[in-house]
Short mmCIF file of C-alpha atoms in Angstrom, two decimals:
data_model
loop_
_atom_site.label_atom_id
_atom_site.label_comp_id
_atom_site.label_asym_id
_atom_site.label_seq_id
_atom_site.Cartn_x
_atom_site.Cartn_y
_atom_site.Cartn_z
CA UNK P 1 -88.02 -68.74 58.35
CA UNK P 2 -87.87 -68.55 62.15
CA UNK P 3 -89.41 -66.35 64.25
CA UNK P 4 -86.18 -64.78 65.92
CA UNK P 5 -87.06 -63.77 69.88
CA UNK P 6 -83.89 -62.28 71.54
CA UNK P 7 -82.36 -59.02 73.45
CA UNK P 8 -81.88 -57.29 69.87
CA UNK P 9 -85.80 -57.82 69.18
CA UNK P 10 -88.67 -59.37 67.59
CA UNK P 11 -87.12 -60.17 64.22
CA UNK P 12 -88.59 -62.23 61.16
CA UNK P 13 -89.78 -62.40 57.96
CA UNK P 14 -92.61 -60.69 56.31
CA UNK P 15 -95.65 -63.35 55.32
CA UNK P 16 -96.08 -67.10 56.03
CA UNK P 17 -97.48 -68.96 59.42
CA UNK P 18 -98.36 -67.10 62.89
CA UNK P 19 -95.11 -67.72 65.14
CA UNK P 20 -93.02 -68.74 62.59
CA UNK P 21 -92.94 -65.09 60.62
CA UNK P 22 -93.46 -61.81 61.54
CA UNK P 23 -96.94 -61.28 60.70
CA UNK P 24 -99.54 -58.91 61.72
CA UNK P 25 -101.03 -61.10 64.24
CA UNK P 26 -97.37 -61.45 65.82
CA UNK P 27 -96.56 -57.93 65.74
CA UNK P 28 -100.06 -57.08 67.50
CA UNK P 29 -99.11 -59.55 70.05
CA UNK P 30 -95.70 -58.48 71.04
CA UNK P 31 -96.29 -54.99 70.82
CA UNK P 32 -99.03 -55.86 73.51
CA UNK P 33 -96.65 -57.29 75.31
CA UNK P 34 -94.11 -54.51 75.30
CA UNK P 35 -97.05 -52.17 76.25
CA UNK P 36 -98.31 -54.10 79.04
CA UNK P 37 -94.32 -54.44 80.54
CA UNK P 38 -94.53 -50.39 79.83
CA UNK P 39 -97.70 -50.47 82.77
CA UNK P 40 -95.93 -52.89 84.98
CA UNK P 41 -92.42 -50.25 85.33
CA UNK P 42 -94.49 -47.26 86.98
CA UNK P 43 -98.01 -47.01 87.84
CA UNK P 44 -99.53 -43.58 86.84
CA UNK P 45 -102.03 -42.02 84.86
CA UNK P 46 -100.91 -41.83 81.71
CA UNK P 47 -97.99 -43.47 79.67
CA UNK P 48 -96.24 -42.50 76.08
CA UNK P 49 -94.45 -44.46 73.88
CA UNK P 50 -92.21 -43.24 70.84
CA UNK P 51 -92.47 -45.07 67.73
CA UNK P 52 -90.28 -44.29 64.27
CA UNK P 53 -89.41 -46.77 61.60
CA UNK P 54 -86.93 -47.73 58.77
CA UNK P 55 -88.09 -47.08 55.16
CA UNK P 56 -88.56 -50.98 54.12
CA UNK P 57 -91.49 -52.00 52.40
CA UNK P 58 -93.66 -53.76 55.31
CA UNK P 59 -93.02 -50.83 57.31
CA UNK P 60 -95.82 -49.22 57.42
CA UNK P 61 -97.93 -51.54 57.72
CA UNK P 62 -96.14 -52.79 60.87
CA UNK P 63 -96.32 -49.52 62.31
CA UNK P 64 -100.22 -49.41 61.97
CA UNK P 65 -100.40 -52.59 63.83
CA UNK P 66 -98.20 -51.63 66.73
CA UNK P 67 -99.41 -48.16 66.98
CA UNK P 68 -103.16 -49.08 66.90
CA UNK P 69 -102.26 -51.60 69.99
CA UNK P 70 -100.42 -49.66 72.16
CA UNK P 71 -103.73 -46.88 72.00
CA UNK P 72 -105.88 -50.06 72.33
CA UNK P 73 -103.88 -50.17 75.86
CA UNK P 74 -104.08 -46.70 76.53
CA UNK P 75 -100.86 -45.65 75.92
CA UNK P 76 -100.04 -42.51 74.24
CA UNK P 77 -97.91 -42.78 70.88
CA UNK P 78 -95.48 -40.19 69.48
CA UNK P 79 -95.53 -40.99 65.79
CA UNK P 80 -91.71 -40.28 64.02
CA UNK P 81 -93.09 -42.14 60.82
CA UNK P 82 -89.75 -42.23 58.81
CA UNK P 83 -86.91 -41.96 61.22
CA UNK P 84 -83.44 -43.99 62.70
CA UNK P 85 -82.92 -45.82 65.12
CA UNK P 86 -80.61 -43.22 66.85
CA UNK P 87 -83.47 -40.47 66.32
CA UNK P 88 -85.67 -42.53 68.35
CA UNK P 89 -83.84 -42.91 70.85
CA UNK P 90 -82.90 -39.64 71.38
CA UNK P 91 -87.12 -38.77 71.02
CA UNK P 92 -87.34 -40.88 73.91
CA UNK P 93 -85.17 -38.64 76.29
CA UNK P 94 -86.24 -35.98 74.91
CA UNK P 95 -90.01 -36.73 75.19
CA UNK P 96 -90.04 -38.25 78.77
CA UNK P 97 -91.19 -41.08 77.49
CA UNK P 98 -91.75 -44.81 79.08
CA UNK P 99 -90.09 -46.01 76.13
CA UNK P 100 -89.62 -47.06 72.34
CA UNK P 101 -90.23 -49.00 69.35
CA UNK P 102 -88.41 -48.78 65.81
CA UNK P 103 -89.71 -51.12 63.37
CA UNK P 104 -86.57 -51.77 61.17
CA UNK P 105 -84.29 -55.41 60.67
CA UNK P 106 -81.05 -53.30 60.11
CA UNK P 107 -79.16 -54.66 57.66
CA UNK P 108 -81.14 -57.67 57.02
CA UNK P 109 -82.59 -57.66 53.09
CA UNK P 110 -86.19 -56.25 52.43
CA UNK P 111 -88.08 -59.48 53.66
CA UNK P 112 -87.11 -58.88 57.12
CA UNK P 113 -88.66 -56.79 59.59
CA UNK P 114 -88.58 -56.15 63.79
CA UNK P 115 -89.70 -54.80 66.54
CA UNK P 116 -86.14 -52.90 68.55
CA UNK P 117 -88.04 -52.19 71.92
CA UNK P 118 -86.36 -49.44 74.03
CA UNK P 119 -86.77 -48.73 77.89
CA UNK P 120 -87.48 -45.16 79.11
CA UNK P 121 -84.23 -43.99 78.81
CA UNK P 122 -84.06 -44.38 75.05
CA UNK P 123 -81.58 -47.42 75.39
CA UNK P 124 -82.28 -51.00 74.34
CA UNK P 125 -83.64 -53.86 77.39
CA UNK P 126 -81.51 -55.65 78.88
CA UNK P 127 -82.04 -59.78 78.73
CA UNK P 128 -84.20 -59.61 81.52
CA UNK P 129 -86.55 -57.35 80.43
CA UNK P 130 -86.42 -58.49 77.16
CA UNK P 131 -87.30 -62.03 78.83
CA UNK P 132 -89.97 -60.46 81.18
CA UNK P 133 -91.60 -59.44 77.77
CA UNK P 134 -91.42 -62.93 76.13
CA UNK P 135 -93.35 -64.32 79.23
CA UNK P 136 -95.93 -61.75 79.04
CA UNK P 137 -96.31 -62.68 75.27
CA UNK P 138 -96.07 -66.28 76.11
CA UNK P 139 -98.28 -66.84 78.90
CA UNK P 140 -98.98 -63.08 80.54
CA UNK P 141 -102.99 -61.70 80.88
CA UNK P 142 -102.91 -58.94 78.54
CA UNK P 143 -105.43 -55.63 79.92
CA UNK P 144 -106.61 -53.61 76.99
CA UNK P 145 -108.11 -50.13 77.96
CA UNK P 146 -111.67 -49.22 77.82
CA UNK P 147 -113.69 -47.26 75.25
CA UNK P 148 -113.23 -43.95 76.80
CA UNK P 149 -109.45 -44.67 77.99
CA UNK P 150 -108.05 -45.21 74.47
CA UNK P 151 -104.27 -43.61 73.67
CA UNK P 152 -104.07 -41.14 70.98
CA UNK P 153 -101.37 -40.54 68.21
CA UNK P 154 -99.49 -37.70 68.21
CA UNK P 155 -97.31 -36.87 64.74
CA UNK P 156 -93.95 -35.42 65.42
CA UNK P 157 -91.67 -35.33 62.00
CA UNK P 158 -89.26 -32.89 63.92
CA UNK P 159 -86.94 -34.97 65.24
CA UNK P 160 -84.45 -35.98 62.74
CA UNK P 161 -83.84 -31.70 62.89
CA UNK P 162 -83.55 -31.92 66.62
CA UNK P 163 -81.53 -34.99 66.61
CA UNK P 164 -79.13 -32.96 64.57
CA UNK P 165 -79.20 -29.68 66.57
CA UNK P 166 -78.29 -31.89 69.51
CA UNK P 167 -75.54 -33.47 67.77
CA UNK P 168 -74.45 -29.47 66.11
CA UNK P 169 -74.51 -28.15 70.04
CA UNK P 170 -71.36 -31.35 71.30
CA UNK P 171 -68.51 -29.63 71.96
CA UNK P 172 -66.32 -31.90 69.99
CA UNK P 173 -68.16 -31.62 66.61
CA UNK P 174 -66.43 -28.41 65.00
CA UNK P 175 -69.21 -26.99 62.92
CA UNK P 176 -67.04 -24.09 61.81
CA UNK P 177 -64.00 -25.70 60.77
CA UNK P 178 -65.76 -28.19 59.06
CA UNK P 179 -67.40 -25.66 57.30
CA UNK P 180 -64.06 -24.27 56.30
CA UNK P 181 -62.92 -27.39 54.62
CA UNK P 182 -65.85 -27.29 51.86
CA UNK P 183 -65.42 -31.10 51.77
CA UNK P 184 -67.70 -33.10 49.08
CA UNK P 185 -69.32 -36.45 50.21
CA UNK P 186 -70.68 -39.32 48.69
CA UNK P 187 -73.83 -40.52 50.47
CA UNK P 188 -75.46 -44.21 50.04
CA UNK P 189 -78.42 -44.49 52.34
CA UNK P 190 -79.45 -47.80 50.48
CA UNK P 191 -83.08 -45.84 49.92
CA UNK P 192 -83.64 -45.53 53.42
CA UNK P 193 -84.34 -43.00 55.84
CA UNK P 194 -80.31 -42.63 56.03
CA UNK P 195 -81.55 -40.33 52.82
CA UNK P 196 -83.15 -38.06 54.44
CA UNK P 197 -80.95 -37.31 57.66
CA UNK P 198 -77.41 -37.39 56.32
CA UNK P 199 -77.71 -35.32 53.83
CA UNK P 200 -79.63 -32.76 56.48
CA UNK P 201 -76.63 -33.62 58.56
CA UNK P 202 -74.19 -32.73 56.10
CA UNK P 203 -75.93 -29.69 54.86
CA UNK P 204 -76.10 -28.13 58.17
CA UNK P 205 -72.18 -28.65 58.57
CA UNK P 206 -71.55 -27.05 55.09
CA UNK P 207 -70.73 -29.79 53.02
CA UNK P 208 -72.16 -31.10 49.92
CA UNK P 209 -74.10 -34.12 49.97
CA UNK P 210 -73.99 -36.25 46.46
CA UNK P 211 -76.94 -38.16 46.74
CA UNK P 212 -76.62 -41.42 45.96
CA UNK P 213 -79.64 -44.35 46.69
CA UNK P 214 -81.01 -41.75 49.21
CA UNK P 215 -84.85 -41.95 48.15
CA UNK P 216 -86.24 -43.71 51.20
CA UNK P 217 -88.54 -46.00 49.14
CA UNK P 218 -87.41 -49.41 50.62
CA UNK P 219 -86.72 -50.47 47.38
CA UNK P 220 -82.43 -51.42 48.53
CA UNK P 221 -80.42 -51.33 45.75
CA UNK P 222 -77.74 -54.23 46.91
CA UNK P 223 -77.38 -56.10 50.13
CA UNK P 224 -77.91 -53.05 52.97
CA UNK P 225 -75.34 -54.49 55.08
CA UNK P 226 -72.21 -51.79 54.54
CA UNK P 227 -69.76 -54.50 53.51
CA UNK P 228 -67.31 -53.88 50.89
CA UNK P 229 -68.79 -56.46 48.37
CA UNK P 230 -72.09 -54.19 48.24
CA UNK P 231 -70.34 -50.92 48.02
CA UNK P 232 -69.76 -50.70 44.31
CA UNK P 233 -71.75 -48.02 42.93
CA UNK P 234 -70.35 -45.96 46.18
CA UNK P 235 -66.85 -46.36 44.82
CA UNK P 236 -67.31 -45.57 41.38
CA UNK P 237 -69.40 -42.62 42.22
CA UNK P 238 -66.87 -41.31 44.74
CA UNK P 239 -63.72 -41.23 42.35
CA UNK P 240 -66.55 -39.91 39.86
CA UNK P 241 -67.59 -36.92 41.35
CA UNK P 242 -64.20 -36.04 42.54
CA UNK P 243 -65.40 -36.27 46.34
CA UNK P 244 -63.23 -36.47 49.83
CA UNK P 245 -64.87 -39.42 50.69
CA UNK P 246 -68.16 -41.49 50.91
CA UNK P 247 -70.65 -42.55 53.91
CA UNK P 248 -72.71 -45.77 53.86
CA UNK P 249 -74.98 -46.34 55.94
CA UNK P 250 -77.43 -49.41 57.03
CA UNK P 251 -81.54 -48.62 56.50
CA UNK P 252 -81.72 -47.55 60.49
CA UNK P 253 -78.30 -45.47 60.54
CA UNK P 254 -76.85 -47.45 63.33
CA UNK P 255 -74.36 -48.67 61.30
CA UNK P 256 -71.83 -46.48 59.33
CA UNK P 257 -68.86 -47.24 57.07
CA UNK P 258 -67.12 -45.10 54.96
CA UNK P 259 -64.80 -44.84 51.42
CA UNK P 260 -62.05 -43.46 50.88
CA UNK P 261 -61.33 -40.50 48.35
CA UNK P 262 -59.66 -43.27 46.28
CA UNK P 263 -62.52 -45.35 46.15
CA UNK P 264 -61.18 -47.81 48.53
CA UNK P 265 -63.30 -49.00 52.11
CA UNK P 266 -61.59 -47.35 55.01
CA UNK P 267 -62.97 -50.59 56.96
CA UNK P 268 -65.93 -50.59 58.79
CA UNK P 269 -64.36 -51.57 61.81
CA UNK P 270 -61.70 -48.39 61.76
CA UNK P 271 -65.17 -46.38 61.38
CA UNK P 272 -64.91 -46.58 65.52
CA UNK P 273 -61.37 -47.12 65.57
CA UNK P 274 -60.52 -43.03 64.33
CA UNK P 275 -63.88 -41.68 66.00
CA UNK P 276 -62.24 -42.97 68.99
CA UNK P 277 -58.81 -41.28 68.08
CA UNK P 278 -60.52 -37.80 67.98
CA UNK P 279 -62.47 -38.34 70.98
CA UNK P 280 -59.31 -40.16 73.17
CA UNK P 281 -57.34 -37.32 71.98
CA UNK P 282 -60.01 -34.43 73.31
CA UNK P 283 -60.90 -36.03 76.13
CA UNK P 284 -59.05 -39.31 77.35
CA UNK P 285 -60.47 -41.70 79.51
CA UNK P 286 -61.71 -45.87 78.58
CA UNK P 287 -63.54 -47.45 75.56
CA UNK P 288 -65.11 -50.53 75.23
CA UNK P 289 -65.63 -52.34 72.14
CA UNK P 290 -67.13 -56.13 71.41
CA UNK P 291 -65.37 -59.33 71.65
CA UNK P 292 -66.02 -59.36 67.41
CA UNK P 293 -64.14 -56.17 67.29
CA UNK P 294 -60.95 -55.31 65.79
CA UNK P 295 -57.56 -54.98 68.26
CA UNK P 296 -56.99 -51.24 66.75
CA UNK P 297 -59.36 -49.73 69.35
CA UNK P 298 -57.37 -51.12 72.03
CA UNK P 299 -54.13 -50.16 70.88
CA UNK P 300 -55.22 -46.09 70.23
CA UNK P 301 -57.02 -47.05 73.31
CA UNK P 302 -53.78 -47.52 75.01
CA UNK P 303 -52.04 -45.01 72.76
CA UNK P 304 -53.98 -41.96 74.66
CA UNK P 305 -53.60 -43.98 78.34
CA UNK P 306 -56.72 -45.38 78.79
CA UNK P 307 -58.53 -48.89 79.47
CA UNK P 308 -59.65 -51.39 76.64
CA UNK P 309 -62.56 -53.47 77.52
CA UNK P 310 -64.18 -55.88 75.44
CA UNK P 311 -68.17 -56.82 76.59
CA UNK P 312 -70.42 -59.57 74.41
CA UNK P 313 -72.01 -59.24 71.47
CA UNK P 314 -75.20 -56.63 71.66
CA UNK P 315 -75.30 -53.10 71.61
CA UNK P 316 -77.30 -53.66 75.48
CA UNK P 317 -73.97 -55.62 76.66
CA UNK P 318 -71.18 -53.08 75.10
CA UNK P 319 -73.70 -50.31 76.82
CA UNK P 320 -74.02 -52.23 80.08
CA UNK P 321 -69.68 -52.60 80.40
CA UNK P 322 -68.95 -48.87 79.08
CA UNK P 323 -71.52 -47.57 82.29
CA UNK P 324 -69.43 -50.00 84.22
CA UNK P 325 -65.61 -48.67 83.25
CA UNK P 326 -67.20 -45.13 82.68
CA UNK P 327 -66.06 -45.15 79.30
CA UNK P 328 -65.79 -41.71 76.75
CA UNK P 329 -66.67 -43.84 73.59
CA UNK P 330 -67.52 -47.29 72.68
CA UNK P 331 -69.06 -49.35 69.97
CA UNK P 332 -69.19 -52.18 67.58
CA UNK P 333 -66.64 -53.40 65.03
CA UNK P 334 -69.25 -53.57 62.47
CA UNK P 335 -69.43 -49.57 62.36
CA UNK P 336 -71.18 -48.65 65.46
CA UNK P 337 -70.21 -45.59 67.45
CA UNK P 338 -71.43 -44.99 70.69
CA UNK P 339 -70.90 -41.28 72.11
CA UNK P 340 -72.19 -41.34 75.42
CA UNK P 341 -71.95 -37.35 75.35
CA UNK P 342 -75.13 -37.33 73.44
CA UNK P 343 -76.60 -40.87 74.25
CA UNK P 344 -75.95 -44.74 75.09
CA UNK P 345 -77.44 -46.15 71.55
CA UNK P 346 -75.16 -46.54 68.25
CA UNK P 347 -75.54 -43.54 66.26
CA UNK P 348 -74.41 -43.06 62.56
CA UNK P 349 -74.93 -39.22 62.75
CA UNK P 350 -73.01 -38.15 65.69
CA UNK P 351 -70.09 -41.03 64.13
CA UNK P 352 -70.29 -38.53 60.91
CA UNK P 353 -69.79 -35.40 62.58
CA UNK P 354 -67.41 -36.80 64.94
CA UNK P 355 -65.41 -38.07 61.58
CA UNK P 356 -65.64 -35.01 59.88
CA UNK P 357 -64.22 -32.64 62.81
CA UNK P 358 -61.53 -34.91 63.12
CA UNK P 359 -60.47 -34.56 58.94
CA UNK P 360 -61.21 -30.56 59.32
CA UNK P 361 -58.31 -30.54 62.52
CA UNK P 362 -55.82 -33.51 60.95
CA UNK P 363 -56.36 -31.30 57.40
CA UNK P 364 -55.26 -34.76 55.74
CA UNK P 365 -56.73 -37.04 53.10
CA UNK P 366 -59.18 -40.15 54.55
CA UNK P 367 -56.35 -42.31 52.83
CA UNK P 368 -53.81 -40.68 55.00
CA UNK P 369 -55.78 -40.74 58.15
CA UNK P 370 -56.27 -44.40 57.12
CA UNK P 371 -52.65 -45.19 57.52
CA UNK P 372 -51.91 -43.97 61.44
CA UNK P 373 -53.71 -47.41 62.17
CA UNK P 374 -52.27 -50.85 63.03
CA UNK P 375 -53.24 -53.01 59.60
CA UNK P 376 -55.77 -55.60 60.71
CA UNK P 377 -57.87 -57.65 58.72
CA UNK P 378 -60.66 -59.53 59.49
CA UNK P 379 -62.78 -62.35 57.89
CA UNK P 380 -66.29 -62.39 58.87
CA UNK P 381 -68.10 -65.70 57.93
CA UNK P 382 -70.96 -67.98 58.71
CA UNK P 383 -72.65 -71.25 59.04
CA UNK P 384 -76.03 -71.55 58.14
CA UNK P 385 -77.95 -73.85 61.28
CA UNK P 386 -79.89 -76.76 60.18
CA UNK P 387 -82.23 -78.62 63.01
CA UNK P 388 -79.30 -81.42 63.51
CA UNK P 389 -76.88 -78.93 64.48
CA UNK P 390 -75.82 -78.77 68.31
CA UNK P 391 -74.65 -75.53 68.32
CA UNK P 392 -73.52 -75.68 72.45
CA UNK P 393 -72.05 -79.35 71.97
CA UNK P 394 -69.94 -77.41 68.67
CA UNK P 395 -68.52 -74.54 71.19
CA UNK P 396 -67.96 -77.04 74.03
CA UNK P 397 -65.80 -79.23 71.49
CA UNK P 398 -63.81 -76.11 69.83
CA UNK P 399 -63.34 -74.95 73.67
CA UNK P 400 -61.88 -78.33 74.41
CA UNK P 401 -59.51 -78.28 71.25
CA UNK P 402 -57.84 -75.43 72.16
CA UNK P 403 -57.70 -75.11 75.92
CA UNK P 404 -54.57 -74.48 76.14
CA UNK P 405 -54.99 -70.85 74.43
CA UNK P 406 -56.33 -67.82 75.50
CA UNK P 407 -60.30 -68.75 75.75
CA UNK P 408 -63.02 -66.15 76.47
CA UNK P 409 -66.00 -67.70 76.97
CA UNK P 410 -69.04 -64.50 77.72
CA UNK P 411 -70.44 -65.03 74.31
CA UNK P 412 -69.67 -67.83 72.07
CA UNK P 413 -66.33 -69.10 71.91
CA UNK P 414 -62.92 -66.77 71.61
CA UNK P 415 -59.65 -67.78 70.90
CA UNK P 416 -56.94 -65.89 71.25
CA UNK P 417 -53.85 -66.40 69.39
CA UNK P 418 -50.89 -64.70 69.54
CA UNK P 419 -51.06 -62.94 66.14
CA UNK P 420 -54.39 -63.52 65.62
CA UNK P 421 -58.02 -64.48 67.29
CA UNK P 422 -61.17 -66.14 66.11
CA UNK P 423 -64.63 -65.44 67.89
CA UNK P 424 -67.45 -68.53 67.18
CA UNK P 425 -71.11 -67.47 68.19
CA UNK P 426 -74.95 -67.94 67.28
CA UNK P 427 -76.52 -64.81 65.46
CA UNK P 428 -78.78 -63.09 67.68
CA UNK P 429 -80.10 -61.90 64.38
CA UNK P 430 -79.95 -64.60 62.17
CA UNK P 431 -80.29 -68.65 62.55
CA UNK P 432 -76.01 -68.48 61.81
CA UNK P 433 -73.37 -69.25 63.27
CA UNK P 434 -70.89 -66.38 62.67
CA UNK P 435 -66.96 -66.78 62.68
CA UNK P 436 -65.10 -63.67 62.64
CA UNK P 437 -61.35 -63.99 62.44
CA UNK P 438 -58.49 -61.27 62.79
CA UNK P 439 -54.76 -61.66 61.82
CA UNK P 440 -52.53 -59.58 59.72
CA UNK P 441 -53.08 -60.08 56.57
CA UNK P 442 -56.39 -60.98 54.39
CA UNK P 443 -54.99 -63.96 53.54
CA UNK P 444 -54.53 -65.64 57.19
CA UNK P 445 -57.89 -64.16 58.44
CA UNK P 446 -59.19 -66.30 55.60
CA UNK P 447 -57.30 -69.37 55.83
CA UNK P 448 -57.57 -69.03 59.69
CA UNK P 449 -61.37 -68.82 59.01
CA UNK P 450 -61.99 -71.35 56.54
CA UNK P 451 -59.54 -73.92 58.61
CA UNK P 452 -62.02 -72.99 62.19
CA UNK P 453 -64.74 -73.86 59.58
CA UNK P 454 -63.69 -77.30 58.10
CA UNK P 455 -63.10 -78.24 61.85
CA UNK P 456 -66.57 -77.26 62.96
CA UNK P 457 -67.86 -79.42 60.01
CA UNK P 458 -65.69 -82.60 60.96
CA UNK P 459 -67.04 -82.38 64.56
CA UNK P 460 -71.04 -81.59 63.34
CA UNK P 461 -70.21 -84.53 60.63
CA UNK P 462 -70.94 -81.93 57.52
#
């Protein structure tokens, strides 16, 4: 596998060659370079870092490695241990801190791990710090602090609790009337640390957690990204036990999808699409979405009389253009909701509680709520890259072939059709190239998808 170097991380797999896995020596060597681009932001005395990770397997040993460098630098570490992504962040703030590392892939299966590297606000770099890093790694003089200047590790497993009181004190999350509502809820956390702070989550608002893969082992029971063909167990177990609904989430809780009291996916892109509702509703103003994302958000968007805005791919970019159009909530289609109220980073928790208050004042069924929504469907699919494949000259030709639509060109390739869109870009995650398609029905998002596909693979020669 390839090393994967880009604004969401340091991202590979677990064993193999230096530089062409992640492997200790490569996690030692970009967490040395995230420490020394720490120094280089502020000159002082004394710096401190946050670190939390995901429950996978290599986790811990990752965390060693990157700990253990950034006190060989002299920088001060605030150990979370097991924690999400969102936690972190919001340690960060919290903390004063220069900045952050989770070590978690997201949704990527058990063989993957990263480094997410935060600035000092809590918030993910942008590409040219993220780019200032790789140079440092590349070709950079790396100082490492003397004997008696070493950083220390401080433990800190309170955060997931204060992440939550933070999230308990937002205006718009009714504790009480959620309370009220004694709803029962389904929770697959894929046996990550999801496990441990949903159901906290949920206990604190009064409803009752069923536990379901919550022991945060790293051991993931099915794929961990929250797509409906992994979600099984969740829907027999929610019809099972009688429950209102059921949350998925990805091993970092950045990502959150949920089921419907019927056993049917709600659609992880209307996970945004009705936090969005609740918040427009409460208190309107602009969202901002990616170009992969669903058209729903922009039409409650516009329902409520604000400004749709759609930003590239990348939690950084969809951050960077809802600062810009000083927007109330944003996100990403693939279950992402971004509450500025509490903090600029995609946050499962707050998307929860957000969800919930919004069912305790509708006082409807998820299947009902469901419904208010314009039907889109979407097809999300991929082409793995090979060596041979020109994946600019691809774009430039598929730009060419239909310049006489609607073409955004920020990230990738988008086409927009008059009842329907496709969006063609390379994986910051992945060596892919993803094709995401939306139309009204399953069927043309599928046929629309598979037709992009077979014309990628006549101009590639596939």
């Amino acid at each position: 596998m390839t090393l994967i170097k880009s604004i969401s991380g340091i991202r590979g797999t677990i064993g193999g060659l230096q530089s062409e896995n992640l492997t200790p020596i490569d996690a030692v060597k970009y967490a040395a370079a995230y420490g020394s681009w720490v120094k280089q932001q502020r000159d002082k005395d004394t710096y401190k870092v946050v670190v939390g990770r995901d429950a996978r397997i290599s986790g811990e040993m990752i965390q060693q490695l990157v700990m253990n460098t950034l006190v060989g630098m002299g920088i001060t570490v605030i150990d979370l241990n097991l924690s999400t992504t969102p936690t972190v962040e919001v340690a960060v703030a919290l903390e004063h801190a220069d900045g952050g590392i989770i070590l978690t892939a997201s949704h990527n299966p058990k063989q993957w791990n990263a480094l997410k590297l935060l600035n000092n606000k809590g918030e993910f770099l942008n590409a040219e710090a993220g780019q200032q890093i790789l140079d440092i790694a590349e070709n950079g003089t790396i100082e490492f602090a003397e004997v008696d200047h070493l950083g220390e590790i401080h433990k800190n497993d309170a955060y997931i609790d204060l992440h939550i009181d933070e999230i308990l004190n937002l205006p718009l999350v009714k504790a009480d009337a959620i309370k009220r509502c004694k709803f029962k809820v389904v929770v697959d956390a894929v046996n990550s640390t999801g496990g441990i702070a949903v159901p906290l989550l949920l206990e604190a608002l009064g409803v009752e957690p069923v536990k379901l893969h919550c022991t945060p082992n790293g051991q993931f029971p099915h794929n961990p990204e929250p797509l409906k063909e992994h979600l099984g167990d969740l829907m027999e177990s929610v019809v099972k036990n009688h429950a209102d609904f059921g949350i998925v989430v990805d091993p970092d809780v950045d990502r959150l999808a949920f089921v419907d009291e019927k056993g049917e996916m709600f659609g992880e892109e209307y996970t945004l699409v009705a936090v969005a509702d609740y918040v427009l509703q409460n208190t309107p103003g602009n969202t901002v979405s990616n170009m992969s994302s669903s058209r729903a958000l922009r039409d409650v968007t516009e329902k409520h009389g604000g400004t749709y805005t759609a930003s590239a791919v990348g939690e950084v970019n969809v951050v960077e253009k809802m600062k810009e159009t000083n927007a109330v909530i944003g996100g990403e289609g693939n279950g992402g909701i971004i509450y500025p109220e509490l903090h600029y980073g995609r946050d499962s928790l707050v998307g929860i509680a957000l969800f919930l208050s919004f069912l305790a004042e509708e006082k409807i069924a998820v299947s009902e709520l469901r419904k208010k929504y314009n039907a889109y469907f979407m097809s999300k699919k991929k082409i793995e890259l090979t060596p041979q494949l020109d994946v600019d000259a691809i774009l430039k030709a598929m730009e060419a072939k239909y310049a006489t639509e609607q073409i955004n060109t920020i990230d990738g390739v988008k086409i927009d059709f008059a009842e329907n869109w496709v969006h063609l870009r390379k994986s910051n995650t992945e060596s892919i190239i993803r094709i995401y398609t939306e139309a009204k029905s399953q069927e043309e998002a599928d046929a629309l998808a598979d037709r992009i596909i077979g014309e990628i693979e006549g101009i590639a020669g596939l």
